[in-house]
mmCIF file of C-alpha atoms in Angstrom:
data_model
loop_
_atom_site.group_PDB
_atom_site.id
_atom_site.type_symbol
_atom_site.label_atom_id
_atom_site.label_comp_id
_atom_site.label_asym_id
_atom_site.label_seq_id
_atom_site.Cartn_x
_atom_site.Cartn_y
_atom_site.Cartn_z
ATOM 1 C CA UNK H 1 68.740 -11.876 -6.185
ATOM 2 C CA UNK H 2 68.648 -8.078 -5.843
ATOM 3 C CA UNK H 3 65.934 -8.496 -3.302
ATOM 4 C CA UNK H 4 67.690 -11.146 -1.302
ATOM 5 C CA UNK H 5 70.933 -8.956 -1.303
ATOM 6 C CA UNK H 6 68.826 -6.108 -0.196
ATOM 7 C CA UNK H 7 67.476 -7.692 2.782
ATOM 8 C CA UNK H 8 70.516 -10.002 3.589
ATOM 9 C CA UNK H 9 73.072 -7.216 3.898
ATOM 10 C CA UNK H 10 70.837 -5.040 6.422
ATOM 11 C CA UNK H 11 70.329 -8.267 8.315
ATOM 12 C CA UNK H 12 73.790 -9.084 8.509
ATOM 13 C CA UNK H 13 74.269 -5.471 10.035
ATOM 14 C CA UNK H 14 72.338 -6.751 13.197
ATOM 15 C CA UNK H 15 74.895 -9.512 13.486
ATOM 16 C CA UNK H 16 77.683 -7.022 14.086
ATOM 17 C CA UNK H 17 75.930 -5.010 16.609
ATOM 18 C CA UNK H 18 75.062 -8.057 18.442
ATOM 19 C CA UNK H 19 78.534 -9.378 18.545
ATOM 20 C CA UNK H 20 80.186 -5.863 19.003
ATOM 21 C CA UNK H 21 78.585 -5.279 22.311
ATOM 22 C CA UNK H 22 79.323 -8.506 23.822
ATOM 23 C CA UNK H 23 83.066 -7.803 24.170
ATOM 24 C CA UNK H 24 82.621 -4.696 26.142
ATOM 25 C CA UNK H 25 85.710 -5.080 28.047
ATOM 26 C CA UNK H 26 87.101 -1.543 27.735
ATOM 27 C CA UNK H 27 87.275 0.487 30.867
ATOM 28 C CA UNK H 28 84.770 3.427 31.156
ATOM 29 C CA UNK H 29 85.412 6.538 28.968
ATOM 30 C CA UNK H 30 88.252 4.761 27.315
ATOM 31 C CA UNK H 31 88.743 3.193 23.989
ATOM 32 C CA UNK H 32 90.269 -0.342 23.854
ATOM 33 C CA UNK H 33 90.972 -2.916 21.245
ATOM 34 C CA UNK H 34 89.190 -6.079 22.066
ATOM 35 C CA UNK H 35 91.097 -9.286 22.856
ATOM 36 C CA UNK H 36 89.962 -11.426 19.942
ATOM 37 C CA UNK H 37 90.492 -14.528 21.942
ATOM 38 C CA UNK H 38 87.986 -13.517 24.842
ATOM 39 C CA UNK H 39 84.698 -15.362 24.819
ATOM 40 C CA UNK H 40 81.555 -13.295 25.751
ATOM 41 C CA UNK H 41 80.977 -15.521 28.738
ATOM 42 C CA UNK H 42 84.400 -14.967 30.238
ATOM 43 C CA UNK H 43 84.599 -11.115 30.045
ATOM 44 C CA UNK H 44 85.167 -9.003 33.156
ATOM 45 C CA UNK H 45 83.201 -5.939 32.695
ATOM 46 C CA UNK H 46 81.868 -3.050 34.844
ATOM 47 C CA UNK H 47 78.302 -3.011 35.815
ATOM 48 C CA UNK H 48 77.732 -0.631 32.812
ATOM 49 C CA UNK H 49 79.548 -2.800 30.375
ATOM 50 C CA UNK H 50 77.814 -5.750 31.524
ATOM 51 C CA UNK H 51 74.550 -4.053 30.896
ATOM 52 C CA UNK H 52 75.588 -3.271 27.368
ATOM 53 C CA UNK H 53 76.455 -7.065 26.837
ATOM 54 C CA UNK H 54 72.644 -7.959 27.348
ATOM 55 C CA UNK H 55 71.703 -6.145 24.061
ATOM 56 C CA UNK H 56 73.364 -8.835 21.727
ATOM 57 C CA UNK H 57 72.022 -11.625 23.779
ATOM 58 C CA UNK H 58 68.538 -10.404 23.522
ATOM 59 C CA UNK H 59 69.071 -9.674 19.856
ATOM 60 C CA UNK H 60 70.364 -13.188 19.072
ATOM 61 C CA UNK H 61 67.509 -14.669 20.904
ATOM 62 C CA UNK H 62 64.945 -12.669 18.798
ATOM 63 C CA UNK H 63 66.738 -13.405 15.618
ATOM 64 C CA UNK H 64 66.955 -17.014 16.232
ATOM 65 C CA UNK H 65 63.205 -17.059 16.691
ATOM 66 C CA UNK H 66 62.624 -15.042 13.628
ATOM 67 C CA UNK H 67 60.939 -12.379 15.807
ATOM 68 C CA UNK H 68 61.078 -9.015 14.067
ATOM 69 C CA UNK H 69 59.270 -7.299 16.892
ATOM 70 C CA UNK H 70 62.046 -8.740 19.275
ATOM 71 C CA UNK H 71 64.766 -7.517 17.098
ATOM 72 C CA UNK H 72 63.310 -4.011 16.879
ATOM 73 C CA UNK H 73 62.730 -3.983 20.705
ATOM 74 C CA UNK H 74 66.386 -3.847 21.237
ATOM 75 C CA UNK H 75 66.320 -0.211 19.801
ATOM 76 C CA UNK H 76 64.988 2.829 21.602
ATOM 77 C CA UNK H 77 61.543 3.703 20.485
ATOM 78 C CA UNK H 78 63.042 6.419 18.278
ATOM 79 C CA UNK H 79 66.143 4.535 17.330
ATOM 80 C CA UNK H 80 67.549 4.821 13.762
ATOM 81 C CA UNK H 81 68.922 2.114 11.724
ATOM 82 C CA UNK H 82 70.865 2.588 8.399
ATOM 83 C CA UNK H 83 71.494 -0.849 6.892
ATOM 84 C CA UNK H 84 73.787 -1.583 4.260
ATOM 85 C CA UNK H 85 71.422 -0.997 1.538
ATOM 86 C CA UNK H 86 71.010 2.814 2.544
ATOM 87 C CA UNK H 87 67.480 2.504 3.978
ATOM 88 C CA UNK H 88 66.744 4.907 6.684
ATOM 89 C CA UNK H 89 64.526 3.406 9.401
ATOM 90 C CA UNK H 90 63.692 5.757 12.192
ATOM 91 C CA UNK H 91 61.505 3.808 14.837
ATOM 92 C CA UNK H 92 61.058 0.575 16.265
ATOM 93 C CA UNK H 93 57.891 0.031 14.072
ATOM 94 C CA UNK H 94 59.843 0.694 10.899
ATOM 95 C CA UNK H 95 62.701 -1.714 11.927
ATOM 96 C CA UNK H 96 59.974 -4.421 13.108
ATOM 97 C CA UNK H 97 57.968 -3.992 9.639
ATOM 98 C CA UNK H 98 61.331 -4.311 7.717
ATOM 99 C CA UNK H 99 62.473 -7.534 9.462
ATOM 100 C CA UNK H 100 58.957 -9.003 9.605
ATOM 101 C CA UNK H 101 59.223 -9.278 5.684
ATOM 102 C CA UNK H 102 62.698 -10.458 5.818
ATOM 103 C CA UNK H 103 62.261 -13.077 8.406
ATOM 104 C CA UNK H 104 59.224 -14.518 6.313
ATOM 105 C CA UNK H 105 61.275 -14.649 3.268
ATOM 106 C CA UNK H 106 64.928 -14.574 2.411
ATOM 107 C CA UNK H 107 66.098 -14.544 5.907
ATOM 108 C CA UNK H 108 63.924 -17.269 7.145
ATOM 109 C CA UNK H 109 66.233 -19.749 9.171
ATOM 110 C CA UNK H 110 69.302 -17.447 9.148
ATOM 111 C CA UNK H 111 71.683 -17.143 12.077
ATOM 112 C CA UNK H 112 74.007 -14.230 13.074
ATOM 113 C CA UNK H 113 77.638 -14.131 14.273
ATOM 114 C CA UNK H 114 79.823 -11.136 15.222
ATOM 115 C CA UNK H 115 82.554 -9.756 17.376
ATOM 116 C CA UNK H 116 83.594 -6.409 18.611
ATOM 117 C CA UNK H 117 86.515 -4.313 17.282
ATOM 118 C CA UNK H 118 86.305 -1.492 19.855
ATOM 119 C CA UNK H 119 84.122 -0.485 22.755
ATOM 120 C CA UNK H 120 84.064 3.210 23.763
ATOM 121 C CA UNK H 121 82.097 4.020 26.885
ATOM 122 C CA UNK H 122 81.218 7.788 26.754
ATOM 123 C CA UNK H 123 79.514 7.855 29.831
ATOM 124 C CA UNK H 124 77.742 5.607 32.336
ATOM 125 C CA UNK H 125 74.736 5.888 30.029
ATOM 126 C CA UNK H 126 76.158 5.836 26.608
ATOM 127 C CA UNK H 127 78.652 3.568 24.503
ATOM 128 C CA UNK H 128 79.916 3.376 21.007
ATOM 129 C CA UNK H 129 80.625 -0.041 19.555
ATOM 130 C CA UNK H 130 82.433 -1.056 16.350
ATOM 131 C CA UNK H 131 82.379 -4.420 15.143
ATOM 132 C CA UNK H 132 82.661 -7.195 12.338
ATOM 133 C CA UNK H 133 80.007 -9.816 11.782
ATOM 134 C CA UNK H 134 78.226 -11.916 9.172
ATOM 135 C CA UNK H 135 74.905 -13.436 8.185
ATOM 136 C CA UNK H 136 74.849 -17.241 8.189
ATOM 137 C CA UNK H 137 72.442 -18.843 5.952
ATOM 138 C CA UNK H 138 70.896 -22.227 6.599
ATOM 139 C CA UNK H 139 73.694 -24.697 6.162
ATOM 140 C CA UNK H 140 76.643 -22.288 6.859
ATOM 141 C CA UNK H 141 78.978 -23.554 9.610
ATOM 142 C CA UNK H 142 81.186 -20.384 9.839
ATOM 143 C CA UNK H 143 82.278 -19.830 13.492
ATOM 144 C CA UNK H 144 84.228 -16.510 13.054
ATOM 145 C CA UNK H 145 83.269 -13.322 11.163
ATOM 146 C CA UNK H 146 86.447 -13.496 8.981
ATOM 147 C CA UNK H 147 85.338 -16.813 7.519
ATOM 148 C CA UNK H 148 82.085 -15.442 6.211
ATOM 149 C CA UNK H 149 82.124 -14.751 2.519
ATOM 150 C CA UNK H 150 82.704 -11.105 1.687
ATOM 151 C CA UNK H 151 78.968 -10.777 0.202
ATOM 152 C CA UNK H 152 77.803 -11.615 3.835
ATOM 153 C CA UNK H 153 80.281 -9.868 5.964
ATOM 154 C CA UNK H 154 79.893 -6.408 7.296
ATOM 155 C CA UNK H 155 81.317 -3.675 9.486
ATOM 156 C CA UNK H 156 79.204 -1.700 11.861
ATOM 157 C CA UNK H 157 79.130 1.220 14.295
ATOM 158 C CA UNK H 158 76.268 1.664 16.874
ATOM 159 C CA UNK H 159 75.524 3.793 19.804
ATOM 160 C CA UNK H 160 73.889 2.174 22.940
ATOM 161 C CA UNK H 161 72.021 4.230 25.524
ATOM 162 C CA UNK H 162 70.730 3.381 28.935
ATOM 163 C CA UNK H 163 66.959 3.761 29.321
ATOM 164 C CA UNK H 164 65.403 2.708 32.585
ATOM 165 C CA UNK H 165 68.369 0.592 33.678
ATOM 166 C CA UNK H 166 68.759 -1.409 30.408
ATOM 167 C CA UNK H 167 70.726 -0.491 27.272
ATOM 168 C CA UNK H 168 69.082 -0.157 23.735
ATOM 169 C CA UNK H 169 70.439 0.748 20.461
ATOM 170 C CA UNK H 170 69.906 4.265 19.623
ATOM 171 C CA UNK H 171 71.886 4.631 16.325
ATOM 172 C CA UNK H 172 73.020 2.049 14.048
ATOM 173 C CA UNK H 173 74.803 2.033 10.711
ATOM 174 C CA UNK H 174 76.474 -0.900 8.555
ATOM 175 C CA UNK H 175 78.736 -1.017 5.645
ATOM 176 C CA UNK H 176 79.481 -4.149 3.541
ATOM 177 C CA UNK H 177 83.064 -5.301 3.847
ATOM 178 C CA UNK H 178 84.745 -4.641 0.491
ATOM 179 C CA UNK H 179 87.033 -7.496 -1.043
#
């Protein structure tokens, strides 16, 4: 159980960052609360914010294939991830290694959901996103992060940076939601 928890909570962290970026409907260099009824597909975004929304779509796709390298590829090469279990992963390689074991074991067949709480565009090349999400185990049918049980729900903050015209995660930290 301890191993499952150590892997599921960090995994759920990625849920958030994926969902968080998708609602990047705040104007550049301005913080905004996100309309919880907005769907990802119906957002009106600036070109910069539209590029930010590509990150979670790529992440979900990789996650749903159980592709650890694909998940890690959503980070800059020197990206840092601090999942809820307190691990300090400091490269794509470390992130890929972490999730390779997780997808082969306790995270096999899991899905992610998430949604943004705020998006702050700091510049045309940098955004900070806070969000709420959860990890869905096989058989779970939750559609909103608030429905996910506390043990599977997290709050996350991450920084996205533009590299060669695309956005990647540079810094990522998650915390389990407390009951």
